[in-house]
mmCIF file of C-alpha atoms in Angstrom:
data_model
loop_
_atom_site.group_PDB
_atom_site.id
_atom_site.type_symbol
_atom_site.label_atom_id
_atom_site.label_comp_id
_atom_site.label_asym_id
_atom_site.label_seq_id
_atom_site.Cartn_x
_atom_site.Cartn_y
_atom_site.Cartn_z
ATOM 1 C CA UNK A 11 31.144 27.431 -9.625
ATOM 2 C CA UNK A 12 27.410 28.349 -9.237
ATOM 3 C CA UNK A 13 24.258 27.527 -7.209
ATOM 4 C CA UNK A 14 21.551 25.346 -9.112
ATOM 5 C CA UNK A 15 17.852 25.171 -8.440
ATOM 6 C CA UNK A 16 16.014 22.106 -8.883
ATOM 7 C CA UNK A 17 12.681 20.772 -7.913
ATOM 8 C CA UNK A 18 11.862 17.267 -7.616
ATOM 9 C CA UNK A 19 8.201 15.924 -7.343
ATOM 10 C CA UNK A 20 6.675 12.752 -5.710
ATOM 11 C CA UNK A 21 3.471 10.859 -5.147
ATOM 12 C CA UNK A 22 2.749 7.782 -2.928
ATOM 13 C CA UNK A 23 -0.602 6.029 -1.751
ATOM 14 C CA UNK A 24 0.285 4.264 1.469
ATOM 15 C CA UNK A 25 -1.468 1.152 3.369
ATOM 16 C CA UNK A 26 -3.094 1.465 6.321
ATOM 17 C CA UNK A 27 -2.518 -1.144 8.874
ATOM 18 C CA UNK A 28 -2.005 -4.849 7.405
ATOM 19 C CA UNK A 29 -4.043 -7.809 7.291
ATOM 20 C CA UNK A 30 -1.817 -10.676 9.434
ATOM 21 C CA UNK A 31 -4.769 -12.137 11.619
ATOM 22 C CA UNK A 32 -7.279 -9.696 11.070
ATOM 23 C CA UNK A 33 -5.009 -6.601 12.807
ATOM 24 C CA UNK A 34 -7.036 -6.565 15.960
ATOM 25 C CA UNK A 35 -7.360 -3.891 18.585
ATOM 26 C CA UNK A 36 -9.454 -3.562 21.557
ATOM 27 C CA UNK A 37 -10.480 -1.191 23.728
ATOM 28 C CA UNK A 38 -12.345 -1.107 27.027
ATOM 29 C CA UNK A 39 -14.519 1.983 28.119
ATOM 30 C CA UNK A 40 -16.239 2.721 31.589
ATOM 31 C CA UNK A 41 -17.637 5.593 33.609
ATOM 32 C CA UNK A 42 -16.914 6.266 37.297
ATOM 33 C CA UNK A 43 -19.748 6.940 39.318
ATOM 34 C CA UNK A 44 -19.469 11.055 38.374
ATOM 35 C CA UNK A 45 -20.093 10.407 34.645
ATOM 36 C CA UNK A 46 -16.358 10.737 33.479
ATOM 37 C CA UNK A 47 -15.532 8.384 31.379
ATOM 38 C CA UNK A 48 -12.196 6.137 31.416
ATOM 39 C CA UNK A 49 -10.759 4.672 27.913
ATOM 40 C CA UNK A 50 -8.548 1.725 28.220
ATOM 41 C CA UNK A 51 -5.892 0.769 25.616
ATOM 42 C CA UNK A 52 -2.869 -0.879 25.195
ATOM 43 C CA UNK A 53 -2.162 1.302 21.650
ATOM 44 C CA UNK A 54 1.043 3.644 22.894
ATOM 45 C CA UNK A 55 0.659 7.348 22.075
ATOM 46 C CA UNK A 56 4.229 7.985 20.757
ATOM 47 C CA UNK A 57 3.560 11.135 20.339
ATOM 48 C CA UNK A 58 1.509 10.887 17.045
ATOM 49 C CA UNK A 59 -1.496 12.430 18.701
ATOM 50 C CA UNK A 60 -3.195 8.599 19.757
ATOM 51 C CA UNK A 61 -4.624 9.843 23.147
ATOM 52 C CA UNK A 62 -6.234 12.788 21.611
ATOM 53 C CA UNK A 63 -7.542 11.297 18.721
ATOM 54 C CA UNK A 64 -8.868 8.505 20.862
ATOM 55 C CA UNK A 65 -10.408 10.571 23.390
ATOM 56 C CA UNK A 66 -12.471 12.499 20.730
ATOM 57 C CA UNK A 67 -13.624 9.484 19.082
ATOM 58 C CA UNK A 68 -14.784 8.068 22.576
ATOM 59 C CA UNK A 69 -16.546 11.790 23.588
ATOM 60 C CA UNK A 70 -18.564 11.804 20.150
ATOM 61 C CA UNK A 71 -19.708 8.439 20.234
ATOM 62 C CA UNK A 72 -20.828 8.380 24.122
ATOM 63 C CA UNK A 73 -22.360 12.258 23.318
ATOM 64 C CA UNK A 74 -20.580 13.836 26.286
ATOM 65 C CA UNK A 75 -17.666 16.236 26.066
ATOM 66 C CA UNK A 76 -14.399 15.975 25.221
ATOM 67 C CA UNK A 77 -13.565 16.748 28.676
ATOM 68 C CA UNK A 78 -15.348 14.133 30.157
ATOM 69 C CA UNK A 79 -13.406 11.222 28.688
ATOM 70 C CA UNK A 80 -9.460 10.514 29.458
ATOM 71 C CA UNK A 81 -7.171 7.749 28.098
ATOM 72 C CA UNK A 82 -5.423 4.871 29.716
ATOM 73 C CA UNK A 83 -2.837 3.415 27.803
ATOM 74 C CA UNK A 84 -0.832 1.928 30.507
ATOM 75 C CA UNK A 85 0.918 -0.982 29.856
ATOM 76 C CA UNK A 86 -0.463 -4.162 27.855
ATOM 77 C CA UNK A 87 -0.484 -6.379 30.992
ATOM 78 C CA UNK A 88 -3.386 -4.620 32.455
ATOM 79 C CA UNK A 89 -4.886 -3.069 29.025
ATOM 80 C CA UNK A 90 -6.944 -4.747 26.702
ATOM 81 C CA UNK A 91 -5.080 -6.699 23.523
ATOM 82 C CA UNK A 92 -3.660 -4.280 20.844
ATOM 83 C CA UNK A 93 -1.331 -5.238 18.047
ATOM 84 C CA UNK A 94 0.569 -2.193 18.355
ATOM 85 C CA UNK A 95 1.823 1.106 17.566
ATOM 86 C CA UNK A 96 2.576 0.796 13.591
ATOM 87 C CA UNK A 97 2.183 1.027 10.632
ATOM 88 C CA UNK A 98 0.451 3.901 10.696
ATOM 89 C CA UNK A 99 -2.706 1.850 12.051
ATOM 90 C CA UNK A 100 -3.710 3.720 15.074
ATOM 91 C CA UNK A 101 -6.672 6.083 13.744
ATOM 92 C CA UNK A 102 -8.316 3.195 11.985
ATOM 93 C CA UNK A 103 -8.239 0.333 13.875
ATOM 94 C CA UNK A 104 -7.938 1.629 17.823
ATOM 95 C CA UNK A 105 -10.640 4.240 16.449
ATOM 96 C CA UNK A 106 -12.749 1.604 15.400
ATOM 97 C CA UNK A 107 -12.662 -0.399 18.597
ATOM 98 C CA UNK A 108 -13.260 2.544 20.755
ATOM 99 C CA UNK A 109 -16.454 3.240 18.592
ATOM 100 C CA UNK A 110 -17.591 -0.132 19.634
ATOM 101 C CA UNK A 111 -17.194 0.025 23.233
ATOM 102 C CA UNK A 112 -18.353 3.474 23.884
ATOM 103 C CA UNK A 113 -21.164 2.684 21.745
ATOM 104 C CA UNK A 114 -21.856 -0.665 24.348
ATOM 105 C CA UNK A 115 -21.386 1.785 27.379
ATOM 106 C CA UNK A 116 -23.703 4.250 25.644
ATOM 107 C CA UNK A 117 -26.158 1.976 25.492
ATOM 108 C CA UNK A 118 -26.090 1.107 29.534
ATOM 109 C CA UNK A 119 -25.962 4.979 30.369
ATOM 110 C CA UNK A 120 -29.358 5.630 28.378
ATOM 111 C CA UNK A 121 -30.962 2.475 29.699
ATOM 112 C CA UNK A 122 -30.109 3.798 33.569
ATOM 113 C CA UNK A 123 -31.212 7.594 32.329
ATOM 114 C CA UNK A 124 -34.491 6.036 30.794
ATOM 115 C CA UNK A 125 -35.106 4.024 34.006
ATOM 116 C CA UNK A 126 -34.349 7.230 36.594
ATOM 117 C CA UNK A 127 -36.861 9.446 33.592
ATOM 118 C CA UNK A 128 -39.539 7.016 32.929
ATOM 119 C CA UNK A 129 -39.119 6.739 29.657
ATOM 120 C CA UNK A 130 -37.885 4.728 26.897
ATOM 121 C CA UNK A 131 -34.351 4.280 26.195
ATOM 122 C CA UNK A 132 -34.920 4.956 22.044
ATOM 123 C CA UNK A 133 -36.481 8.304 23.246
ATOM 124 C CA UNK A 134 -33.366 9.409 24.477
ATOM 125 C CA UNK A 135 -30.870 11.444 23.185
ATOM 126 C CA UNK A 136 -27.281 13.404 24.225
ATOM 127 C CA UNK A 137 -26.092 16.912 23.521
ATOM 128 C CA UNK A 138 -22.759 16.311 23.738
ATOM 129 C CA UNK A 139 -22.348 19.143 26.549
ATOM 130 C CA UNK A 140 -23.474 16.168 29.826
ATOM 131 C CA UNK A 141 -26.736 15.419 29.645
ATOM 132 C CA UNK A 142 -29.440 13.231 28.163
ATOM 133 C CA UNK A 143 -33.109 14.204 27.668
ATOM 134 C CA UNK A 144 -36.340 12.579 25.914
ATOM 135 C CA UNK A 145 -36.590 13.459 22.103
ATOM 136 C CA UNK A 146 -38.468 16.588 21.591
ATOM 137 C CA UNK A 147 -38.600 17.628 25.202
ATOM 138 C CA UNK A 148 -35.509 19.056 26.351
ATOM 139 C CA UNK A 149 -37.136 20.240 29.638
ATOM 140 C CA UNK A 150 -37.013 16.301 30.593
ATOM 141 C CA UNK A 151 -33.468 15.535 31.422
ATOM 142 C CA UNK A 152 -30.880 14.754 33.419
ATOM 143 C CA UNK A 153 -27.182 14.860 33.205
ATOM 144 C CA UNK A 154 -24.766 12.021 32.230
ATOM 145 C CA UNK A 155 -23.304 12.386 36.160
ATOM 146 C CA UNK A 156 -26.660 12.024 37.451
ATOM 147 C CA UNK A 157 -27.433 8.699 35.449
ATOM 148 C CA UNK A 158 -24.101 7.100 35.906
ATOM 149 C CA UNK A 159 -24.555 7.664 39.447
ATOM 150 C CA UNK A 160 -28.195 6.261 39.087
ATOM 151 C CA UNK A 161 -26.535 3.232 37.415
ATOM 152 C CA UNK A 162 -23.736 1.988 40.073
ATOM 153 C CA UNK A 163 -25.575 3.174 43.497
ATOM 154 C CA UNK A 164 -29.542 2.606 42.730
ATOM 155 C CA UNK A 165 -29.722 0.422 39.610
ATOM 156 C CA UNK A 166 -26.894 -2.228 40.141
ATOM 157 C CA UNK A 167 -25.520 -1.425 36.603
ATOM 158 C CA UNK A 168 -22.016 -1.218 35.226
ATOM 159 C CA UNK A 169 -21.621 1.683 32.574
ATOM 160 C CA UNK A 170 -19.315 0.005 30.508
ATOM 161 C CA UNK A 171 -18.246 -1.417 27.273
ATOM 162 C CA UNK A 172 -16.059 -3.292 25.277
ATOM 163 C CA UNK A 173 -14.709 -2.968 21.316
ATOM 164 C CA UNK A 174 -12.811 -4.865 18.809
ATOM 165 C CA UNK A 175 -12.131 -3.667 15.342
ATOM 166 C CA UNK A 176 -11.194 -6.803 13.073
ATOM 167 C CA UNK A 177 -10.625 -6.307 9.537
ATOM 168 C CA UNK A 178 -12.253 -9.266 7.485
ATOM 169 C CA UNK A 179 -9.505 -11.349 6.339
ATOM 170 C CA UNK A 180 -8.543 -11.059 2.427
ATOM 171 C CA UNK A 181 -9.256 -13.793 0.154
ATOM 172 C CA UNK A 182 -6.232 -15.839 -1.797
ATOM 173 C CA UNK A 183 -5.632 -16.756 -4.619
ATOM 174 C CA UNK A 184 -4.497 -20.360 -4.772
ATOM 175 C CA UNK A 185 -2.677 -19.998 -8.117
ATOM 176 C CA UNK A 186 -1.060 -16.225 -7.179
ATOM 177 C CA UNK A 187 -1.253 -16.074 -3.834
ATOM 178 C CA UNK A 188 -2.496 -12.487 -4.325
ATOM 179 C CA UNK A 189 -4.631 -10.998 -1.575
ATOM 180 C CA UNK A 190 -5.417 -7.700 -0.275
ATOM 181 C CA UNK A 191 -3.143 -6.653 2.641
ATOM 182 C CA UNK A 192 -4.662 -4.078 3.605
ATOM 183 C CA UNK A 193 -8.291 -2.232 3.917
ATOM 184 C CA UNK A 194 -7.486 1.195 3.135
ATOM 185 C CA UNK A 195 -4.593 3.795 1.519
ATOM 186 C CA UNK A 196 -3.796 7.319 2.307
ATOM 187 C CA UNK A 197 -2.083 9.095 -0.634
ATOM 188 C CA UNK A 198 0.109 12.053 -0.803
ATOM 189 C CA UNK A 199 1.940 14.037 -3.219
ATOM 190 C CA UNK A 200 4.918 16.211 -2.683
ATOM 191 C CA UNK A 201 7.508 19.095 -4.292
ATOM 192 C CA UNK A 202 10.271 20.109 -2.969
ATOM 193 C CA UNK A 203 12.819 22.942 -4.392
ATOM 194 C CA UNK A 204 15.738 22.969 -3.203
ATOM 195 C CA UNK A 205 19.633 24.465 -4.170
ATOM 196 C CA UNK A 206 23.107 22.262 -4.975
ATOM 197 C CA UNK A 207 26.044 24.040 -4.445
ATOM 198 C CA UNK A 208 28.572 22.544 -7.120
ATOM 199 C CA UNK A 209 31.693 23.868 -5.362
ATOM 200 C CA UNK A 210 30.740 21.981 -2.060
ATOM 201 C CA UNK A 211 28.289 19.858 -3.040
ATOM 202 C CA UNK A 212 25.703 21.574 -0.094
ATOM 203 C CA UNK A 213 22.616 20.803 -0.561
ATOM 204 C CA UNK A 214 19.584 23.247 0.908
ATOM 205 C CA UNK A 215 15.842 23.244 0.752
ATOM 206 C CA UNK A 216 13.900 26.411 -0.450
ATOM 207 C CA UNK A 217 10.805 25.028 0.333
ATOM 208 C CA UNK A 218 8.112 22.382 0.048
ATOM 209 C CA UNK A 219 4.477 22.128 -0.995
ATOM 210 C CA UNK A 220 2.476 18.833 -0.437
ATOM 211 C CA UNK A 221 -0.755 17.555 -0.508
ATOM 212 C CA UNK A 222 -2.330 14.714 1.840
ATOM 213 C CA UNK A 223 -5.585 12.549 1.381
ATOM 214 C CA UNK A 224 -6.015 11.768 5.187
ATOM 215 C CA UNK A 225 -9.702 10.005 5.336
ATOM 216 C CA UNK A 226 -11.196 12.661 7.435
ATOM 217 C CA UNK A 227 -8.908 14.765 9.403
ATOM 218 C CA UNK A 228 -10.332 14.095 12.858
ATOM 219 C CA UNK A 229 -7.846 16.729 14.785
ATOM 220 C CA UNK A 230 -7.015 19.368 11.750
ATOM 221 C CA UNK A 231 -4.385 20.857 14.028
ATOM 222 C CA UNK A 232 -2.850 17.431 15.363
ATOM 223 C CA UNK A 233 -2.901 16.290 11.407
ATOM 224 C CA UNK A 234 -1.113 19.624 9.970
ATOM 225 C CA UNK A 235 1.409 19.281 13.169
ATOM 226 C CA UNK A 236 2.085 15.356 12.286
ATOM 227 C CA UNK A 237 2.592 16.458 8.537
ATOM 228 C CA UNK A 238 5.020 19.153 8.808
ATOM 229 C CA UNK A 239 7.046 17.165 11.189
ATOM 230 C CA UNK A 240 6.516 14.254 9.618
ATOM 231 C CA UNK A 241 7.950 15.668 6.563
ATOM 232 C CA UNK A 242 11.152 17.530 8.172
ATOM 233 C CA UNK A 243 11.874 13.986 9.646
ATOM 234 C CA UNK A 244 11.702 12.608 6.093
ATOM 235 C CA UNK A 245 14.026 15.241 5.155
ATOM 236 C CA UNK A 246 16.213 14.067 7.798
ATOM 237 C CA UNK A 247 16.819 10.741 6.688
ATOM 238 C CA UNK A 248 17.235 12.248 3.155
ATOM 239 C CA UNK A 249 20.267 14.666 4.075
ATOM 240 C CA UNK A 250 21.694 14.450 6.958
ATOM 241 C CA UNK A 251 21.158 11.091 9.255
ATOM 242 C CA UNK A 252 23.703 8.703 8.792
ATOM 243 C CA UNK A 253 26.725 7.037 10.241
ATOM 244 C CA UNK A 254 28.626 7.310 6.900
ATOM 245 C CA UNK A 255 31.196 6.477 5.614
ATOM 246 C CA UNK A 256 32.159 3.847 9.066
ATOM 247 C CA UNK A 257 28.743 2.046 8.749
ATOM 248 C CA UNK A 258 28.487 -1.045 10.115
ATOM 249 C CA UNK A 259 31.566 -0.490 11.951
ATOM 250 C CA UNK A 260 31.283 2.615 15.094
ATOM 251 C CA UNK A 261 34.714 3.623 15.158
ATOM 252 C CA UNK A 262 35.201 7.461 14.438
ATOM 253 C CA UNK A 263 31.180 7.607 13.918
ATOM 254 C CA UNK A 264 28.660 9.177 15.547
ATOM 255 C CA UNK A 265 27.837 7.787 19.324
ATOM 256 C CA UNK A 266 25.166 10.507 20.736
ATOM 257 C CA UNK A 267 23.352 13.466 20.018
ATOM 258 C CA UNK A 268 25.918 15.852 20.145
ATOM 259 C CA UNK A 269 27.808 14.098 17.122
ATOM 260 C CA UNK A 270 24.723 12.954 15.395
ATOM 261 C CA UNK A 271 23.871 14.683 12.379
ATOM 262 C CA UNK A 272 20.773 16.188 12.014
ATOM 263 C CA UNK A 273 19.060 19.502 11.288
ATOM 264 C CA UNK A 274 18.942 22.383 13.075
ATOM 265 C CA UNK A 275 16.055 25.265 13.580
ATOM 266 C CA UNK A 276 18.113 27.460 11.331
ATOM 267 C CA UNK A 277 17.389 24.415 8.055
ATOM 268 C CA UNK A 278 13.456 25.176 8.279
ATOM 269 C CA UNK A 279 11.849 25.489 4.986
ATOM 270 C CA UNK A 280 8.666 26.961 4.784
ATOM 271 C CA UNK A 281 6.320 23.536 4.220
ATOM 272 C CA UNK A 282 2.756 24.354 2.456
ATOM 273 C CA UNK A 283 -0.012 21.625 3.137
ATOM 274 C CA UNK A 284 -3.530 20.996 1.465
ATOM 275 C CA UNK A 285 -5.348 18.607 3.395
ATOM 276 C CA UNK A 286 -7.750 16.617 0.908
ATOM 277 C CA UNK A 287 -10.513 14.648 2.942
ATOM 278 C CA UNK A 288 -11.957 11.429 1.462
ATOM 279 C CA UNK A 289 -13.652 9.797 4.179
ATOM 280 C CA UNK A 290 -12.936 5.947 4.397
ATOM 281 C CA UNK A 291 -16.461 3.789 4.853
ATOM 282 C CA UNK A 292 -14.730 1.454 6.954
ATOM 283 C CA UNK A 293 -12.382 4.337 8.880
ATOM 284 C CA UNK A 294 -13.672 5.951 12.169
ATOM 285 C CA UNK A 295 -15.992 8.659 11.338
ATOM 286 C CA UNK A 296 -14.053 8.388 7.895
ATOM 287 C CA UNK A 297 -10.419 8.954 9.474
ATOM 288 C CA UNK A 298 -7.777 6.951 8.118
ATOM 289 C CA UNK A 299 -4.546 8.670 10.003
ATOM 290 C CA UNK A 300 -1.702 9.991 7.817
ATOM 291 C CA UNK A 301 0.943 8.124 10.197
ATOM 292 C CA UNK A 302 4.365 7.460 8.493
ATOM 293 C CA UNK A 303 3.443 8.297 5.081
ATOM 294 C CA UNK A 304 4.235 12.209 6.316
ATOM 295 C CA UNK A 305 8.042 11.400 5.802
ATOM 296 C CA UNK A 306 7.826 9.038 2.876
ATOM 297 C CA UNK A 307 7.515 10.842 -0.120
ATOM 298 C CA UNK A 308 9.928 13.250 0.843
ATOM 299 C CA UNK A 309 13.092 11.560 0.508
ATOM 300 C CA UNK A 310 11.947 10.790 -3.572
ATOM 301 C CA UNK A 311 11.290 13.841 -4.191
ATOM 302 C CA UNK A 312 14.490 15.205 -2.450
ATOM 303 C CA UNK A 313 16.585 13.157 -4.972
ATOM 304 C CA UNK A 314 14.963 13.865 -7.950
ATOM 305 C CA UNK A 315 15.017 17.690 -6.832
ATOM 306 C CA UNK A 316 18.994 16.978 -6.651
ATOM 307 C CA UNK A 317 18.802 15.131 -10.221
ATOM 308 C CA UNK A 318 16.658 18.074 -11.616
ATOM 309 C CA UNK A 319 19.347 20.770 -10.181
ATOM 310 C CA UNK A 320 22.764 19.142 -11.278
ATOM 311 C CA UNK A 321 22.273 16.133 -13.289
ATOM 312 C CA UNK A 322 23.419 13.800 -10.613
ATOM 313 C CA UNK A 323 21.484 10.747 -10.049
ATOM 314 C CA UNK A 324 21.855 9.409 -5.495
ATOM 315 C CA UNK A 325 20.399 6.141 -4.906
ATOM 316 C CA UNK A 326 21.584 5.520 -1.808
ATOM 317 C CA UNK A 327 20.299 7.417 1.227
ATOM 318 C CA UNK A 328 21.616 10.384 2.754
ATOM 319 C CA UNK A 329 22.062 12.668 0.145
ATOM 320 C CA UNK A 330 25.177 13.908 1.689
ATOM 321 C CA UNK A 331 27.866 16.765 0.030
ATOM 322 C CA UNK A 332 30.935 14.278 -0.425
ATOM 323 C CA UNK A 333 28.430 12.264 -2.816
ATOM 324 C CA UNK A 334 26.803 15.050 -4.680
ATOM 325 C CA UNK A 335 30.480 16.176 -5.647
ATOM 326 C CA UNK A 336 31.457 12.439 -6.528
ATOM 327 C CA UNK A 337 29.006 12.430 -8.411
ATOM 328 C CA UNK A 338 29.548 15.955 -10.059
ATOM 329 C CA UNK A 339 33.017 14.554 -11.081
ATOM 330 C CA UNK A 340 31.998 11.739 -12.722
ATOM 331 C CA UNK A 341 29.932 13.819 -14.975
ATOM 332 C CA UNK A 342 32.090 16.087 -15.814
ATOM 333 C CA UNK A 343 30.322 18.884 -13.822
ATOM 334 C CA UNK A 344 26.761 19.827 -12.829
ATOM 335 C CA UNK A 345 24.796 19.158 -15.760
ATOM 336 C CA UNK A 346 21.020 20.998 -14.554
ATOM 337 C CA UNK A 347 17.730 20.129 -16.665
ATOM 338 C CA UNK A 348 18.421 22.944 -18.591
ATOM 339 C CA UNK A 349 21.584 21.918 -20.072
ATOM 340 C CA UNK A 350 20.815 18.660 -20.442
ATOM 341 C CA UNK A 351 17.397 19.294 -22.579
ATOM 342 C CA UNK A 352 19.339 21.833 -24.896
ATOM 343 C CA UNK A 353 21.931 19.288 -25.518
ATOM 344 C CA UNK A 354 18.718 16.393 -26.415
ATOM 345 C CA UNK A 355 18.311 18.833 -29.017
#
């Protein structure tokens, strides 16, 4: 009975969004009478890091700071159209649409600063710390409270805008059918080591290195947190999450979280990450979003780690002891890459 290493390697490139319609989002954006801005979506943050990602597009494209701007993502009865939380679609297309309308309520706010200054709206320009002065003169200015207030109490106008990011719909062919689904692919590659135990058939992870081509990573932090989380979910679904063997049927199986079997703090592998940027020309400022692609090429590489360590081939997902030893015994025993390229030769 011994412990075998293996490592298993693989590679994906993943779609971004889909193509049904055009994959519309929209997004609303207006300032209050203080020069904070309000974003309105109906794209849910499920925790992937939307509202943050959202609110820094919105800050750099009005030229005000980050602080300035929050996110409204209420419910879609109130909130402008989206097409939802999915396939790993958020960055790109929400992004896009909040470009749009900040860059319509941009617009206003430099028309009511150029009115209140004397000037001409092309003359002006942010600093993306609150205020707006002429080109070349930085003496002349005034803040972005000062001309939204200017705007809604002296002016008459509404500091707002509105965005819609529609990707152009793919041509067909009429003898394939073949079209382009999507607009853009994130890629990834990914190794994972890992040891089989071939007296209990115990699987455990040493550790994994990956790399991610992202677009541009908009929120490095937020990106490197969705990755290594993203990847320990994958790893998840490749070991432990199941309701095995009762599946369909719920007798004797799992029924909350306190039967459920995942992985605890004490099954943390150390995860390495290079983040490879490759700005998209159609993402926003270049981001793409790395989305659900995090836990995909994990479970792959998981099984071929397992393949590489004992010789025993899992199709079927989790990767769980009983069928690493089933599998041991119908080959005979663990046969690792080692034995089985000295006996090729």
């Amino acid at each position: 009975m011994a412990v075998h290493h293996g490592r298993g390697f693989a590679a994906i490139n993943y779609p971004i969004g889909m193509n049904l319609g055009g994959d519309p989002s929209q997004a609303l954006v207006h300032s209050n009478p203080d020069g904070k801005f309000m974003v309105a979506l109906s794209s849910i943050d499920l925790g992937q890091g939307m509202k943050s990602v959202t609110r820094q597009i919105a800050a750099e494209t009005l030229g005000v700071p980050v602080e300035d701007v929050y996110v409204d993502t209420a419910d879609s009865d109130t909130g402008p159209h989206c097409m939802g939380s999915f396939a790993s679609r958020g960055t790109h297309r929400v992004g896009n649409a909040v470009i749009q309308a900040a860059q319509e309520a941009r617009a206003v706010m430099l028309e009511a600063a150029a009115e209140e200054l004397e000037v001409n709206a092309a003359d002006l320009v942010t600093d993306g710390k609150g205020n707006i002065h002429v080109r070349g003169a930085p003496s002349r200015s005034i803040t972005t409270g000062q001309a939204s207030a200017a705007a809604q109490f002296k002016q008459g106008r509404t500091v707002s805008g509105r965005g819609i990011f529609l990707i152009p719909l793919s041509e067909v062919s009429p003898e394939t059918g073949e079209m382009t689904p999507v607009s853009c692919f994130a890629h990834a590659a990914l190794i994972v080591d890992l040891e089989v135990d071939d007296e209990t058939g115990e699987v455990r992870v040493i550790e994994i290195n990956s790399a991610y081509e992202v677009g541009r990573a908009l929120n490095p932090k937020l990106v490197e947190q969705q990755l290594v989380g993203g990847a320990w979910m994958g790893l998840s679904h490749a070991l432990y999450e199941t309701t095995e063997p009762y599946y369909p049927s719920r007798e004797h199986g799992p029924v909350d979280f306190n039967t459920y079997l995942m992985p605890g703090p004490g099954d943390i592998a150390p995860h390495n990450i290079a983040v490879l940027e490759r700005p998209a020309p159609d993402g926003p400022y270049g981001g793409k979003g790395p989305g659900e692609m995090c836990a995909n090429p994990v479970l792959p590489a998981v099984a071929n780690a397992v393949y590489d360590a004992v010789g025993v081939r899992i199709r079927d997902l989790p990767i769980t002891p009983e069928k690493v030893l089933r599998g041991l015994k119908e080959n005979g025993g663990a046969r690792p890459r080692a034995s089985r390229a000295n006996r090729a030769r």
